[in-house]
Tab-separated table of C-alpha atoms and ligand atoms in Angstrom:
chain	number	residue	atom	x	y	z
F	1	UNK	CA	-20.275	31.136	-57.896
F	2	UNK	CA	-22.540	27.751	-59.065
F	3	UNK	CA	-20.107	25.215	-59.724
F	4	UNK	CA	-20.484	21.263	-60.234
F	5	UNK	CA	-19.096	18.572	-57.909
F	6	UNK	CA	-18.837	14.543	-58.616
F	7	UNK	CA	-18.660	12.872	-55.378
F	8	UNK	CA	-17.589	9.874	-57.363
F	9	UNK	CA	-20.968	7.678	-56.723
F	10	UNK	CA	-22.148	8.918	-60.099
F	11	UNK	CA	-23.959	11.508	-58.269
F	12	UNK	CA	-23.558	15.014	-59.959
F	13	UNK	CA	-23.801	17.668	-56.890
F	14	UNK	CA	-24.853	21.563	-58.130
F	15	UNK	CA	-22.990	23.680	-55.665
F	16	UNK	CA	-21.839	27.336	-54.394
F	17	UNK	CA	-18.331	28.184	-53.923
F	18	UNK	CA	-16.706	31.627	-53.087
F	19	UNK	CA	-15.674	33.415	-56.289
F	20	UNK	CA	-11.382	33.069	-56.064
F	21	UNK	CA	-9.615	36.314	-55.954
F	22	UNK	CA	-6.848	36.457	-58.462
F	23	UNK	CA	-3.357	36.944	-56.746
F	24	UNK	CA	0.012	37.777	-58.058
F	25	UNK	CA	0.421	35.988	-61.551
F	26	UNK	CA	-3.165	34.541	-61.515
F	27	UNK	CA	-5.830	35.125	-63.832
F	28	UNK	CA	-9.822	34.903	-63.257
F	29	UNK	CA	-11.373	33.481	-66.455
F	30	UNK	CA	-15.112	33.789	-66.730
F	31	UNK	CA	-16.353	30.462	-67.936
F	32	UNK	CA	-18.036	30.822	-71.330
F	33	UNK	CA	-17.942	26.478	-72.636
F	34	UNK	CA	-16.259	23.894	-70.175
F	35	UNK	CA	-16.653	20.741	-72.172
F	36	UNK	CA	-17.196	16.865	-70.571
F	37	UNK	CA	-14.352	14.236	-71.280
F	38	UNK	CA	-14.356	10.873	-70.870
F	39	UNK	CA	-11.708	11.188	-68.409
F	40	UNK	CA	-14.267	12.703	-66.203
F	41	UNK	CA	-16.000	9.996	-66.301
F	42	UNK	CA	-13.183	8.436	-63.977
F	43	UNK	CA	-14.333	10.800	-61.111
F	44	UNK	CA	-17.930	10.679	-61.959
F	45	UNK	CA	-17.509	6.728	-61.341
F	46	UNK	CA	-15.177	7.307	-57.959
F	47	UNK	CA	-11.621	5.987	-59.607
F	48	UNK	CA	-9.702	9.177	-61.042
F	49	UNK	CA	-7.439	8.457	-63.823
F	50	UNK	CA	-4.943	11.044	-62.728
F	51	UNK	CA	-4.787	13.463	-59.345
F	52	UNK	CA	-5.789	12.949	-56.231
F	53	UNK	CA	-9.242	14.842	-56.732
F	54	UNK	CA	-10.972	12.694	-53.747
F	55	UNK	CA	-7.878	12.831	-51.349
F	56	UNK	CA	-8.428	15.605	-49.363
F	57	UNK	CA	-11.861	17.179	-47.480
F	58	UNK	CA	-13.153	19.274	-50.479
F	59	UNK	CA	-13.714	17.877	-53.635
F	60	UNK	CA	-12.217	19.621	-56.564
F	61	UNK	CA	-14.355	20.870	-59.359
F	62	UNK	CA	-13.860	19.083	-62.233
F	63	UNK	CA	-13.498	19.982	-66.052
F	64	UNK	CA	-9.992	20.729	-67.744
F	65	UNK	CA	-11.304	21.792	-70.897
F	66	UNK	CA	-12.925	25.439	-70.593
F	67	UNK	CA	-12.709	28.407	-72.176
F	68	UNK	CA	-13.643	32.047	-71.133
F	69	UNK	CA	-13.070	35.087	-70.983
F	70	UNK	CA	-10.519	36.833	-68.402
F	71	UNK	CA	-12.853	39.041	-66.069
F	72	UNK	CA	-9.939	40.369	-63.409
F	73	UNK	CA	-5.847	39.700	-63.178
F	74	UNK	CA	-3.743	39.715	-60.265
F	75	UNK	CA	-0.791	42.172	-59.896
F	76	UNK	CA	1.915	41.372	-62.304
F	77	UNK	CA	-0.351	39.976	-65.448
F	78	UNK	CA	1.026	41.050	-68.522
F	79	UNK	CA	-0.021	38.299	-70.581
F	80	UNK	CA	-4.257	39.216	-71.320
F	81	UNK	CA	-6.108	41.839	-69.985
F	82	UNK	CA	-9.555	41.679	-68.962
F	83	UNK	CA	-11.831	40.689	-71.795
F	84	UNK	CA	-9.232	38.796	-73.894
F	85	UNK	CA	-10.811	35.522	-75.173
F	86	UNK	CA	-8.716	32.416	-73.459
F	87	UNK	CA	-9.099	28.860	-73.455
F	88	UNK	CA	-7.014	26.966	-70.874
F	89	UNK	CA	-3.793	24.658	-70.691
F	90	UNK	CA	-4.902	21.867	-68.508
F	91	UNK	CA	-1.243	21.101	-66.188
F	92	UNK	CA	-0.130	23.984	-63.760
F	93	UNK	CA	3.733	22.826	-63.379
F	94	UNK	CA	6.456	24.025	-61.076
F	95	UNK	CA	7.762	26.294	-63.528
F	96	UNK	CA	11.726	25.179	-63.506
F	97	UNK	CA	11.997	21.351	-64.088
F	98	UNK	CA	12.773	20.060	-67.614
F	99	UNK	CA	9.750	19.409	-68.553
F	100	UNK	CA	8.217	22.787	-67.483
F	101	UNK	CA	10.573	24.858	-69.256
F	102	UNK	CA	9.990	22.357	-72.434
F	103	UNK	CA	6.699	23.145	-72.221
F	104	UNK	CA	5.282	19.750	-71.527
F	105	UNK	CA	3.676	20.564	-68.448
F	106	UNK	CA	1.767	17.468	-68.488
F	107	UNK	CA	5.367	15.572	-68.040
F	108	UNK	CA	6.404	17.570	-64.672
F	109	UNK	CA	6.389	15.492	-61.454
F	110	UNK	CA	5.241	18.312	-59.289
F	111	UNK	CA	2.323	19.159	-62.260
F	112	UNK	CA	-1.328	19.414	-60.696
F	113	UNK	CA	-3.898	18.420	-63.464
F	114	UNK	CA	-6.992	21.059	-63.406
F	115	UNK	CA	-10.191	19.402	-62.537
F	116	UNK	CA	-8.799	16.506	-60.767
F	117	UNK	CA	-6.073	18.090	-58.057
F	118	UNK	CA	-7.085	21.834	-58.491
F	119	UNK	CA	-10.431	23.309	-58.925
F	120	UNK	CA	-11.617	23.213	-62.973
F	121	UNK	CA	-13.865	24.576	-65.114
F	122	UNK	CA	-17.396	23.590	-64.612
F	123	UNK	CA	-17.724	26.453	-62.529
F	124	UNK	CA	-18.832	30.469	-63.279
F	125	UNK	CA	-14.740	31.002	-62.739
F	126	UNK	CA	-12.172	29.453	-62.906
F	127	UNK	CA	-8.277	30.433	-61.527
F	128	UNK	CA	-5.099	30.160	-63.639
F	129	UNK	CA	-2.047	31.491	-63.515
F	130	UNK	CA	-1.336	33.655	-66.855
F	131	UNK	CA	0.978	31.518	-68.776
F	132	UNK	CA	-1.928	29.246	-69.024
F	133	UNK	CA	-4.144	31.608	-70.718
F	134	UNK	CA	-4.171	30.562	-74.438
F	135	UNK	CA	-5.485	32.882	-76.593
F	136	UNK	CA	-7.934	31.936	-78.703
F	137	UNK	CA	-8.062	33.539	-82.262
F	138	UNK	CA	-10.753	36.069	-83.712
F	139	UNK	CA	-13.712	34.094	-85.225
F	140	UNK	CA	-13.233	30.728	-82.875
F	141	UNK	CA	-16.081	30.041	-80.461
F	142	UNK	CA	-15.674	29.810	-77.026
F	143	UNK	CA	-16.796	26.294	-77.780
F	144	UNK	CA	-14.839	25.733	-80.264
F	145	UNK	CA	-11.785	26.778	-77.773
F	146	UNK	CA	-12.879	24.483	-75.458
F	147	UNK	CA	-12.523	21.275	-77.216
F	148	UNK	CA	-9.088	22.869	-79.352
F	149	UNK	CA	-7.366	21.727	-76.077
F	150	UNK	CA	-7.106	18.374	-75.333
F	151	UNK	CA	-8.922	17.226	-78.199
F	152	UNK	CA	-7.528	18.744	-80.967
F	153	UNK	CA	-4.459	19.482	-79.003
F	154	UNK	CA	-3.363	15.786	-78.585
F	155	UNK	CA	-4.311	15.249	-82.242
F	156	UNK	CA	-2.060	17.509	-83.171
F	157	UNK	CA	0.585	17.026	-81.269
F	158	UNK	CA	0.601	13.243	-81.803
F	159	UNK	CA	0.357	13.400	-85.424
F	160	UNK	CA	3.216	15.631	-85.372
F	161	UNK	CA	5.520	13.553	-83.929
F	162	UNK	CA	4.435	10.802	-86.349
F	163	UNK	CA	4.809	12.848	-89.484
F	164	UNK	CA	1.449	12.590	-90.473
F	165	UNK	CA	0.896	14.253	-93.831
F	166	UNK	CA	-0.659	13.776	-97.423
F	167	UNK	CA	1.775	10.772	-98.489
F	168	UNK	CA	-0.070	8.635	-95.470
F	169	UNK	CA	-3.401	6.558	-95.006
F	170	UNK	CA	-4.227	6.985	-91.352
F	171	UNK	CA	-6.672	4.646	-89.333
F	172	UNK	CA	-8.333	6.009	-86.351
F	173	UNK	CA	-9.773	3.454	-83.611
F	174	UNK	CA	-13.087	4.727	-81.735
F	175	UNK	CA	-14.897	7.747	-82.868
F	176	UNK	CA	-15.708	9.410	-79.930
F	177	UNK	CA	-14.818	13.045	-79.635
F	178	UNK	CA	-10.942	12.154	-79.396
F	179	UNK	CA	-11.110	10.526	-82.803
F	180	UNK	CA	-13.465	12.848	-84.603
F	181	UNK	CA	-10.803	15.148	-83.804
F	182	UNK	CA	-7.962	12.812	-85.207
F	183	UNK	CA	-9.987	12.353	-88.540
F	184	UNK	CA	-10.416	16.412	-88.665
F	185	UNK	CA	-6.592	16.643	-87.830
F	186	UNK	CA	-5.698	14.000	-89.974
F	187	UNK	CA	-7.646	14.885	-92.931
F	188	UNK	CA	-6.420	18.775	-92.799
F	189	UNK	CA	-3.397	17.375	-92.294
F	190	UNK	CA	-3.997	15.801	-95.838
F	191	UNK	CA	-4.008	12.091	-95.377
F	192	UNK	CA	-6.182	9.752	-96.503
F	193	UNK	CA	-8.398	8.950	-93.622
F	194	UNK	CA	-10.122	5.604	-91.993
F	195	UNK	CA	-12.185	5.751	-89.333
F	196	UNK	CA	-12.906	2.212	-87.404
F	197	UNK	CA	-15.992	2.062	-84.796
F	198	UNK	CA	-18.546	-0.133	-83.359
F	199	UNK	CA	-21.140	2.503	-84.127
F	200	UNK	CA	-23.015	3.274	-86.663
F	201	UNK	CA	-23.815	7.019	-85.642
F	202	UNK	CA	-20.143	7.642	-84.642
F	203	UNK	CA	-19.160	6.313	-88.575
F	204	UNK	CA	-21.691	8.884	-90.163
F	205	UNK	CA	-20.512	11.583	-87.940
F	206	UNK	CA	-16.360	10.572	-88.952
F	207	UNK	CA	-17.419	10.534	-92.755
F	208	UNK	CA	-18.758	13.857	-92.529
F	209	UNK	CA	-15.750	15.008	-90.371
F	210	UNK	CA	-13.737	14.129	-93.859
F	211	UNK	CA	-12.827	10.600	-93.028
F	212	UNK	CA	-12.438	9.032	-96.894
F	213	UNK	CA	-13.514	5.503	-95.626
F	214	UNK	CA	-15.306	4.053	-92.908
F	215	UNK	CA	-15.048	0.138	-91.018
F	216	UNK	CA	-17.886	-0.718	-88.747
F	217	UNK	CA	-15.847	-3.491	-86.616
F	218	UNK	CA	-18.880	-5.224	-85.286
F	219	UNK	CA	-20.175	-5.988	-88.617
F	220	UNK	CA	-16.404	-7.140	-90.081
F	221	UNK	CA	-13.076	-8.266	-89.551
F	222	UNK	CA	-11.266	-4.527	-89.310
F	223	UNK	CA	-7.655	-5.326	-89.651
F	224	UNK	CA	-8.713	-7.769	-92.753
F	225	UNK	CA	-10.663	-5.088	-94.407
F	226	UNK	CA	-7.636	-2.350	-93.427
F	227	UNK	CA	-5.161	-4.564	-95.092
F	228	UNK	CA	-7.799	-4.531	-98.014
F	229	UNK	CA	-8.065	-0.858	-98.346
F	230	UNK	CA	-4.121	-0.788	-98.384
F	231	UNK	CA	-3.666	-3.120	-101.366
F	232	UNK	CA	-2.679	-5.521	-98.398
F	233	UNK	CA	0.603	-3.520	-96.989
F	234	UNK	CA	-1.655	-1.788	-94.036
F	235	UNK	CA	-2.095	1.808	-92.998
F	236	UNK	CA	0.891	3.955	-92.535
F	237	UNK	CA	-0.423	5.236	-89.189
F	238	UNK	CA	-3.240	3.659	-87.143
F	239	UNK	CA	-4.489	5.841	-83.747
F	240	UNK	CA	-6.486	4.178	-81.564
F	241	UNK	CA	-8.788	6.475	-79.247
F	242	UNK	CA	-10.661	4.114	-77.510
F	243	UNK	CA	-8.177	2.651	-75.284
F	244	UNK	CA	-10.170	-1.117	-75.669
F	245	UNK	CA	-8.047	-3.958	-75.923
F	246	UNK	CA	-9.547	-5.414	-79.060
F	247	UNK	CA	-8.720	-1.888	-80.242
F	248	UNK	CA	-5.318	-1.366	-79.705
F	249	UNK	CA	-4.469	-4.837	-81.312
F	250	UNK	CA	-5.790	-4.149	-84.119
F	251	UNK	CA	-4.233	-0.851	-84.431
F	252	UNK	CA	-0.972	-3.318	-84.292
F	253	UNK	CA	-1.919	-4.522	-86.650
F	254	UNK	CA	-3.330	-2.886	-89.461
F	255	UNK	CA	-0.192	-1.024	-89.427
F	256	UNK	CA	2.126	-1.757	-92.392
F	257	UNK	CA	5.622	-2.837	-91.848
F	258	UNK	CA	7.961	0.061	-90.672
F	259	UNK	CA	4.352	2.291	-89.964
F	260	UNK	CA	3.713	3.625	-86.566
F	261	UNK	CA	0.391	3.377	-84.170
F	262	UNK	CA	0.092	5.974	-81.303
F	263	UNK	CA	-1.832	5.182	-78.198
F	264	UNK	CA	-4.159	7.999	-77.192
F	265	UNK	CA	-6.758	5.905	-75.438
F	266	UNK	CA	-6.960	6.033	-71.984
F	267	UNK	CA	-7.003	2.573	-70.854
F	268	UNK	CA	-5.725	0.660	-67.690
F	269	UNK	CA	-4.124	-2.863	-69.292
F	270	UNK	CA	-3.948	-4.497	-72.398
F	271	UNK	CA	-2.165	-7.566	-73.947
F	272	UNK	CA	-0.259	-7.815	-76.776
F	273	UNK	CA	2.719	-9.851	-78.540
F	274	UNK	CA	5.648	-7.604	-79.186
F	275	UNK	CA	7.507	-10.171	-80.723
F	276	UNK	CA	4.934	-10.084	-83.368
F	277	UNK	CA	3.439	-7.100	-83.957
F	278	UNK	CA	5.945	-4.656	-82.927
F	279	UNK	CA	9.652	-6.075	-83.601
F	280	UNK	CA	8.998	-8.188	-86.374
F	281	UNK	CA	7.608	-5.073	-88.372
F	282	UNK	CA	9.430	-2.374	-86.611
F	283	UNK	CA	6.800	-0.571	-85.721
F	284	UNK	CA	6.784	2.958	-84.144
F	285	UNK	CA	4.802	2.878	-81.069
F	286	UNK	CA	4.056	6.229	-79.121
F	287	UNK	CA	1.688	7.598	-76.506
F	288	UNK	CA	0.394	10.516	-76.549
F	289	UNK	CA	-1.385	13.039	-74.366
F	290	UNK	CA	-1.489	16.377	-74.366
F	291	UNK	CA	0.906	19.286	-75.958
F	292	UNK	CA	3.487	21.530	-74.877
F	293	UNK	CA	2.534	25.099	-74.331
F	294	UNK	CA	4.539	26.399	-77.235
F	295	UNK	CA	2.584	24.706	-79.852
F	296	UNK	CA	-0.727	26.205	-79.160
F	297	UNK	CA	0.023	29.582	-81.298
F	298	UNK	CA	0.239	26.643	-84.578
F	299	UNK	CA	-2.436	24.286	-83.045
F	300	UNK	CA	-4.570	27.786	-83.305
F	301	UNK	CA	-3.426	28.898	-86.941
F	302	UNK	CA	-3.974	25.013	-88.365
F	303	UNK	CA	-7.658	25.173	-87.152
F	304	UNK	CA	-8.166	28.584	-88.625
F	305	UNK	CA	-5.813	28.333	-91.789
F	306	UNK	CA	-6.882	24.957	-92.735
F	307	UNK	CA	-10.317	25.803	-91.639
F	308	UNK	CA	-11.363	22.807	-89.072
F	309	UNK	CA	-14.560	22.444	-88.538
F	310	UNK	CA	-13.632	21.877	-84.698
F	311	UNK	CA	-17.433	22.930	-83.660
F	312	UNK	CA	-18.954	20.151	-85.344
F	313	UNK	CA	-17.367	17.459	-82.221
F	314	UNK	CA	-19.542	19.508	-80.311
F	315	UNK	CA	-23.416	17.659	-80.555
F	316	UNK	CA	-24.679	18.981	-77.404
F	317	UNK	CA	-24.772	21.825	-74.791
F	318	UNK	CA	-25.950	22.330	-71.533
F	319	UNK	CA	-26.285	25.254	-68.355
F	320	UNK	CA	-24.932	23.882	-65.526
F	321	UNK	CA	-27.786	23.460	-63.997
F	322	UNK	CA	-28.632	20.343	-66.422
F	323	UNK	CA	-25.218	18.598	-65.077
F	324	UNK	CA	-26.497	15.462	-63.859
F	325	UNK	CA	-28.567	14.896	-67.413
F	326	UNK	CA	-25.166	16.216	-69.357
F	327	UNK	CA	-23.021	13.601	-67.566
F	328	UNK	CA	-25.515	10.611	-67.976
F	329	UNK	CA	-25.928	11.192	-71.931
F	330	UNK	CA	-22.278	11.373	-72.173
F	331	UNK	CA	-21.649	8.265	-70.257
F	332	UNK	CA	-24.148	6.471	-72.284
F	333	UNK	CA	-22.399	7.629	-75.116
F	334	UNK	CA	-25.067	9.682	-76.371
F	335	UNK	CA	-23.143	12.591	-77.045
F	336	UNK	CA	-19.760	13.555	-79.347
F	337	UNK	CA	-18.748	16.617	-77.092
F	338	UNK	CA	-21.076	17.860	-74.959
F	339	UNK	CA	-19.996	21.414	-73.183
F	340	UNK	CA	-21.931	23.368	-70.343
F	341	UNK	CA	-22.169	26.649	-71.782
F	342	UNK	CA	-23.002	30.351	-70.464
F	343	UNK	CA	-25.763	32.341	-72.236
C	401	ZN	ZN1	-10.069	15.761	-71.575
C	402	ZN	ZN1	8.015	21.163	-63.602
């Protein structure tokens, strides 16, 4: 099977690998959308976030955020049959720790991350075992499964635990595909929605996502003109996607007094004052990544039932023979979501 492999020089390598044979419990999904995150980006540039994808003498294929459909199943599948539509849960745990059998995969110690310590999905096929099929509803795209994972996923699993609803005024940080997700999570979620960026393009695309107000922070002060949109109390919730420094203070503080900010973000350091903008207003602070494998079934009826336009984060696709050009347009920031897809 083709597959793509980033050596980690920013050098995007079109490969062949053997097809994997599903054994006992496994699960070969034909690849129909793998979608590009900016956590790739960490092995594209040689310093994964997570895994030990350059440790040993193969590299791994990257991409954790495909979706498929299951072409053969290993003795003992009872889950999906061949033909079911999947996308995929992105942490293979051991099974029998706490945090497995919570769901949160992400949290076990023993969890291997797909695309960064086992193979992923830019790839014809990929291998998973069956509890890690998640079926994807009638009338979704394969697409639209693909980015209902981590991006949507996270949204909605962070928003959750913060109680988002319609009595809240959220601000989302950064507007790349993690936070057009959180203003189309946040806005079915029925809050009223502000979306803070550096780019102009990225502030379009939120408003027509629903976001009710936009804040372009290169051209003002975006915690004064938060507090300004709040009748000077702050948001009740500010997310900040982008993981920058600047960012994540001023999530801190555009928050009101008593309101809570969720890191989703990934970033590597930051400085802040806790004394100051997290005791003294008893702020909520929370990271987020991921969800637990029991909330996909209402992470997939929200996005039909409330009708989220999930394929609009989705601005361009690629074969996988166009890799190299896919991953240099989405590290220039180029792109929203850009997914290899399969005629
Ligand atoms: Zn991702
Ligand atoms: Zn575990």
């Amino acid at each position: 099977m083709k597959c793509v492999l980033l050596p980690g020089n920013k050098d995007v390598v079109l490969a062949e690998r053997p097809t994997p044979e599903p054994g006992p419990g496994e699960v070969l999904v034909r690849t129909r959308a793998s979608a590009i995150c900016r956590s790739d980006m960490s092995i594209y540039y040689g310093n994964p976030l997570v895994g030990a994808a350059r440790s040993g003498s193969e590299l791994v294929i990257p991409g954790h955020e495909p979706a498929g459909e299951v072409a053969a199943v290993g003795d003992g599948v009872t889950a999906v049959r061949p033909g079911d539509r999947v996308a995929v849960y992105l942490a293979f745990g051991c099974g029998y720790c706490e945090y497995c059998l919570s769901g949160e995969r992400v949290l076990c110690p023993r969890r291997q991350i797909m695309g960064f310590d086992v193979d992923g999905g830019d790839a014809e096929y990929v291998l998973v075992r069956q509890e890690y099929c998640l079926p994807l509803p009638d009338g979704l795209s394969y697409e639209a499964g693909a980015v209902m994972t981590d991006m949507i996923g996270t949204q909605f699993r962070a928003q959750q635990r913060l109680g988002v609803s319609g009595a809240h005024s959220v601000a989302i940080f950064g507007l790349g595909p993690m936070g057009g997700a959180g203003v189309m999570v946040a806005r079915a979620r029925g809050a009223r929605v502000i979306a803070v960026d550096v780019l102009e393009p990225r502030l379009r695309l939120a408003a027509e996502l629903g976001a009710d107000a936009t804040v372009d922070s290169s051209r003002e002060d975006s915690v004064a003109r938060l507090l300004e949109l709040t009748g000077g109390e702050g948001v009740d919730v500010a997310i900040d996607c982008s993981g920058n420094p600047a960012a994540q203070n001023a999530a801190l503080d555009a928050a009101r007094r008593r309101g809570a900010v969720a890191f989703v973000g990934e970033s590597r350091s930051t400085t802040f004052n806790p004394s100051d903008q997290l005791l003294r207003k008893v702020l909520t602070l929370i990271g987020a990544w991921y969800f637990p494998l029991w909330q996909w079934p209402a992470i997939a009826r929200f996005v039909v039932e409330r009708r989220v336009p999930v394929d609009k984060l989705v601005t361009h696709r690629f074969p996988l023979e166009q890799a190299a050009e896919a991953f240099r347009l989405f590290d220039q920031r180029v792109t929203e979501k850009a997914v290899f897809v399969w005629g």
